[in-house]
Amino acid sequence: MNIVDRHKRIIRKLNADGFVTVSNLSEEFNVSLVTIRKDLKLLEEKKLLFRSHGKAIPVNPYITENPVKIKEKINAPEKNKIAIAAAKTLEPHDSIIIASGTSVIEFARCIKPVQGLTVLTASLNTAIILAKNKEIDVMQLGGMVRRSSASVVGPIGEKMLAEFTFTKLFLGVDGIDLDYGLTTTNLMEASLNKEMINSSQKIIVLADSSKFNKKGFGRICELDKVDQIITDSGIDEKTKSRLFELGVELTIVDL
């Protein structure tokens, strides 16, 4: 088998299985491990895969941070549908946390006031949106402002959270890895999100399907701490099955 045919078969196998390993490809093609590593390196240089620990996957799972003005334009229709579904979970006398990110900002826009709704948020934009409605009690979390996300982080906010108990947390994330859990691109934000989880009875994650199989720098928690994920119909069947096994309630919105 020449190198061109070998590369074509590697890509076909990668697309079918979601990953390939150096050892399995070496056995299947009857070539050395060194040859396969060279193949994968060439394919990675062409942006056709991403190498990681003796294997290759279709795309780079690691996320870089973008300003909120850029992120809010990405998958906007999906975020809107997810936000509408999230707003339907609100109940009378809920006291909720709305974290930060473009998914939860869209959620804030979709909230229709219910009796006795109290909202605490780390997001400055969310606070401004909700403060316009006299029927919602809004609390702004304190701390250092992150300009890229227009939200607060730091120990002041973490200490403030320890003084309250909330019925629900609506959390936006940068990545969901089925083994590693929820992540964000900022370590201080991840730390604040952990305290939000500790202060909340139900954890609801708002994430479009592009967030799955991705990792950010800061780990928030494992998936066993999550009660519900609201996402769109772009989620793949393998991920659906794994979330079901983990006991996570999955709400999928149609586009």
XYZ file of C-alpha atoms in Angstrom:
255
model
C 0.000 0.000 0.000
C 1.459 3.373 -0.982
C 1.429 6.402 1.300
C -1.517 8.095 -0.468
C -3.775 5.059 -0.076
C -2.650 4.618 3.510
C -3.524 8.222 4.331
C -6.961 7.865 2.730
C -7.682 4.761 4.807
C -6.506 6.485 7.988
C -8.911 9.384 7.391
C -11.796 7.019 6.585
C -11.155 5.039 9.770
C -10.855 8.245 11.793
C -14.192 9.533 10.505
C -15.893 6.201 11.155
C -14.524 5.492 14.653
C -13.817 8.981 16.001
C -10.160 8.136 16.716
C -7.262 5.967 15.552
C -4.289 4.599 17.492
C -0.710 4.285 16.333
C -0.447 0.639 17.440
C -3.662 -0.480 15.693
C -2.760 1.284 12.443
C 0.705 -0.270 12.536
C -0.800 -3.765 12.790
C -3.534 -3.134 10.225
C -1.161 -1.769 7.564
C 1.774 -4.004 8.528
C 4.171 -1.068 8.826
C 6.336 0.224 11.657
C 5.168 2.506 14.466
C 7.616 5.113 13.161
C 5.947 5.051 9.734
C 2.482 5.566 11.255
C 3.721 8.439 13.423
C 5.131 10.102 10.301
C 1.800 9.557 8.521
C -0.126 11.174 11.356
C 2.319 14.071 11.539
C 1.856 14.780 7.826
C -1.925 14.586 8.131
C -1.853 16.908 11.141
C 0.203 19.444 9.179
C -2.568 19.375 6.578
C -5.119 20.089 9.372
C -6.842 16.736 8.766
C -6.465 15.432 12.332
C -5.006 16.148 15.767
C -2.366 13.925 17.388
C -2.595 13.110 21.093
C -0.848 10.466 23.250
C -0.375 7.647 20.774
C -3.575 8.312 18.901
C -5.253 10.824 16.616
C -8.686 12.472 16.736
C -10.549 14.507 14.099
C -10.108 18.003 15.583
C -8.064 19.840 18.193
C -10.046 19.501 21.457
C -8.317 22.399 23.197
C -10.103 25.736 23.219
C -8.665 29.234 23.021
C -10.450 32.173 24.596
C -12.349 34.654 22.417
C -13.990 37.942 23.462
C -17.706 37.784 24.198
C -18.523 39.940 21.136
C -17.023 37.257 18.899
C -18.426 34.267 20.810
C -22.010 35.556 20.755
C -22.017 35.344 16.942
C -20.972 31.671 16.959
C -23.912 29.221 16.700
C -26.353 32.010 17.578
C -29.524 30.157 16.383
C -28.600 27.122 18.499
C -28.002 29.300 21.566
C -31.377 30.978 21.138
C -33.265 27.662 21.003
C -31.331 26.380 24.020
C -32.084 29.586 25.933
C -35.827 29.311 25.226
C -35.838 25.724 26.533
C -33.874 26.758 29.635
C -36.324 29.563 30.406
C -39.151 26.993 30.519
C -37.490 25.258 33.486
C -38.073 28.262 35.775
C -40.637 27.847 38.553
C -42.328 30.221 41.031
C -40.019 31.392 43.823
C -36.888 30.070 42.133
C -33.628 31.587 43.326
C -31.124 30.990 40.549
C -27.526 31.652 39.599
C -26.730 32.662 36.052
C -23.023 32.224 35.424
C -21.173 33.880 32.526
C -20.893 33.323 28.775
C -22.918 33.988 25.658
C -25.321 31.050 26.141
C -26.475 32.331 29.521
C -26.705 35.921 28.278
C -29.127 34.671 25.629
C -30.954 32.770 28.382
C -31.364 36.052 30.308
C -32.975 37.639 27.238
C -35.501 34.786 27.071
C -36.579 34.835 30.715
C -40.224 35.642 31.289
C -40.693 36.596 34.948
C -42.260 34.037 37.255
C -43.533 34.786 40.724
C -40.774 35.490 43.244
C -37.834 35.004 40.871
C -34.441 36.003 42.312
C -31.320 35.976 40.150
C -27.671 36.233 41.148
C -25.233 36.561 38.262
C -21.526 36.898 37.550
C -22.283 38.427 34.150
C -22.515 42.212 33.903
C -24.490 41.968 30.655
C -26.970 39.566 32.239
C -27.503 41.895 35.208
C -28.187 44.831 32.868
C -30.682 42.806 30.802
C -32.622 41.532 33.827
C -32.506 44.799 35.782
C -34.907 46.288 33.229
C -37.653 44.013 34.540
C -39.166 45.188 37.843
C -40.590 41.727 38.583
C -37.147 40.118 38.908
C -34.876 40.666 41.909
C -31.322 40.888 40.563
C -28.100 40.517 42.555
C -24.730 41.271 40.971
C -21.880 39.063 42.151
C -18.807 41.016 43.256
C -15.206 40.550 42.175
C -12.609 41.425 39.577
C -14.044 42.094 36.120
C -12.779 39.997 33.218
C -12.938 42.293 30.202
C -13.042 39.460 27.660
C -16.280 38.072 29.115
C -17.669 41.151 30.956
C -18.067 38.996 34.062
C -16.597 38.862 37.566
C -14.217 36.324 39.085
C -12.170 35.988 42.257
C -12.401 35.333 46.014
C -14.901 38.129 46.745
C -17.520 36.439 44.601
C -16.636 33.000 45.974
C -17.126 34.190 49.575
C -20.415 35.847 48.632
C -21.749 32.575 47.197
C -21.133 30.783 50.491
C -23.852 32.925 52.116
C -26.702 31.697 49.899
C -28.494 28.587 48.663
C -30.007 28.532 45.174
C -32.540 26.243 43.532
C -30.818 26.171 40.145
C -27.523 27.090 38.478
C -27.527 27.887 34.753
C -23.975 27.314 33.616
C -22.298 28.022 30.294
C -19.064 26.179 29.519
C -16.331 26.202 26.893
C -15.901 22.447 26.724
C -17.583 19.165 27.684
C -15.370 16.089 27.676
C -17.120 12.851 28.612
C -14.161 11.680 30.690
C -12.660 14.950 31.918
C -15.897 16.853 32.544
C -16.830 20.527 32.222
C -14.149 23.104 31.459
C -13.651 26.793 30.762
C -10.719 28.724 29.316
C -10.047 30.676 32.526
C -8.811 29.166 35.793
C -10.404 31.835 38.027
C -13.740 31.403 36.300
C -13.520 27.632 36.825
C -12.913 28.208 40.535
C -15.935 30.510 40.782
C -18.087 28.011 38.891
C -17.157 25.322 41.433
C -18.493 27.504 44.243
C -21.665 28.134 42.248
C -22.156 24.377 42.003
C -21.657 23.984 45.760
C -24.338 26.629 46.404
C -26.965 25.170 44.049
C -29.447 22.312 44.282
C -29.716 21.636 40.530
C -26.989 22.157 37.919
C -28.206 22.932 34.391
C -25.613 23.313 31.627
C -26.437 25.306 28.504
C -24.142 24.239 25.673
C -24.536 23.966 21.925
C -23.313 20.715 20.368
C -19.971 22.220 19.259
C -18.878 22.267 22.924
C -18.751 18.473 23.196
C -15.397 16.673 22.998
C -13.614 19.946 23.728
C -11.408 20.975 26.661
C -10.576 24.333 28.196
C -7.693 25.219 30.531
C -9.718 25.299 33.753
C -11.622 22.228 34.946
C -14.970 22.931 36.609
C -16.272 19.488 37.584
C -16.941 15.939 36.452
C -20.179 15.142 34.678
C -21.609 13.272 37.659
C -22.259 16.654 39.311
C -24.449 17.788 36.396
C -28.208 17.241 36.574
C -29.245 18.438 33.113
C -27.651 19.512 29.833
C -29.649 21.490 27.288
C -28.130 21.291 23.822
C -29.074 21.116 20.131
C -29.705 18.264 17.709
C -26.109 18.352 16.434
C -25.036 16.129 19.346
C -23.861 12.699 18.165
C -25.363 9.350 19.187
C -22.276 8.141 21.068
C -22.358 11.217 23.279
C -26.094 10.832 23.887
C -25.623 7.227 24.993
C -22.743 8.059 27.314
C -24.646 10.897 28.988
C -27.595 8.548 29.501
C -25.246 6.041 31.173
C -23.932 8.803 33.433
C -27.471 9.673 34.532
C -27.456 13.175 33.045
C -30.854 14.440 31.892
C -30.467 15.517 28.282
C -32.754 18.061 26.646
C -32.245 18.396 22.879
C -33.743 21.287 20.932
C -34.524 21.019 17.214
C -33.180 23.627 14.826
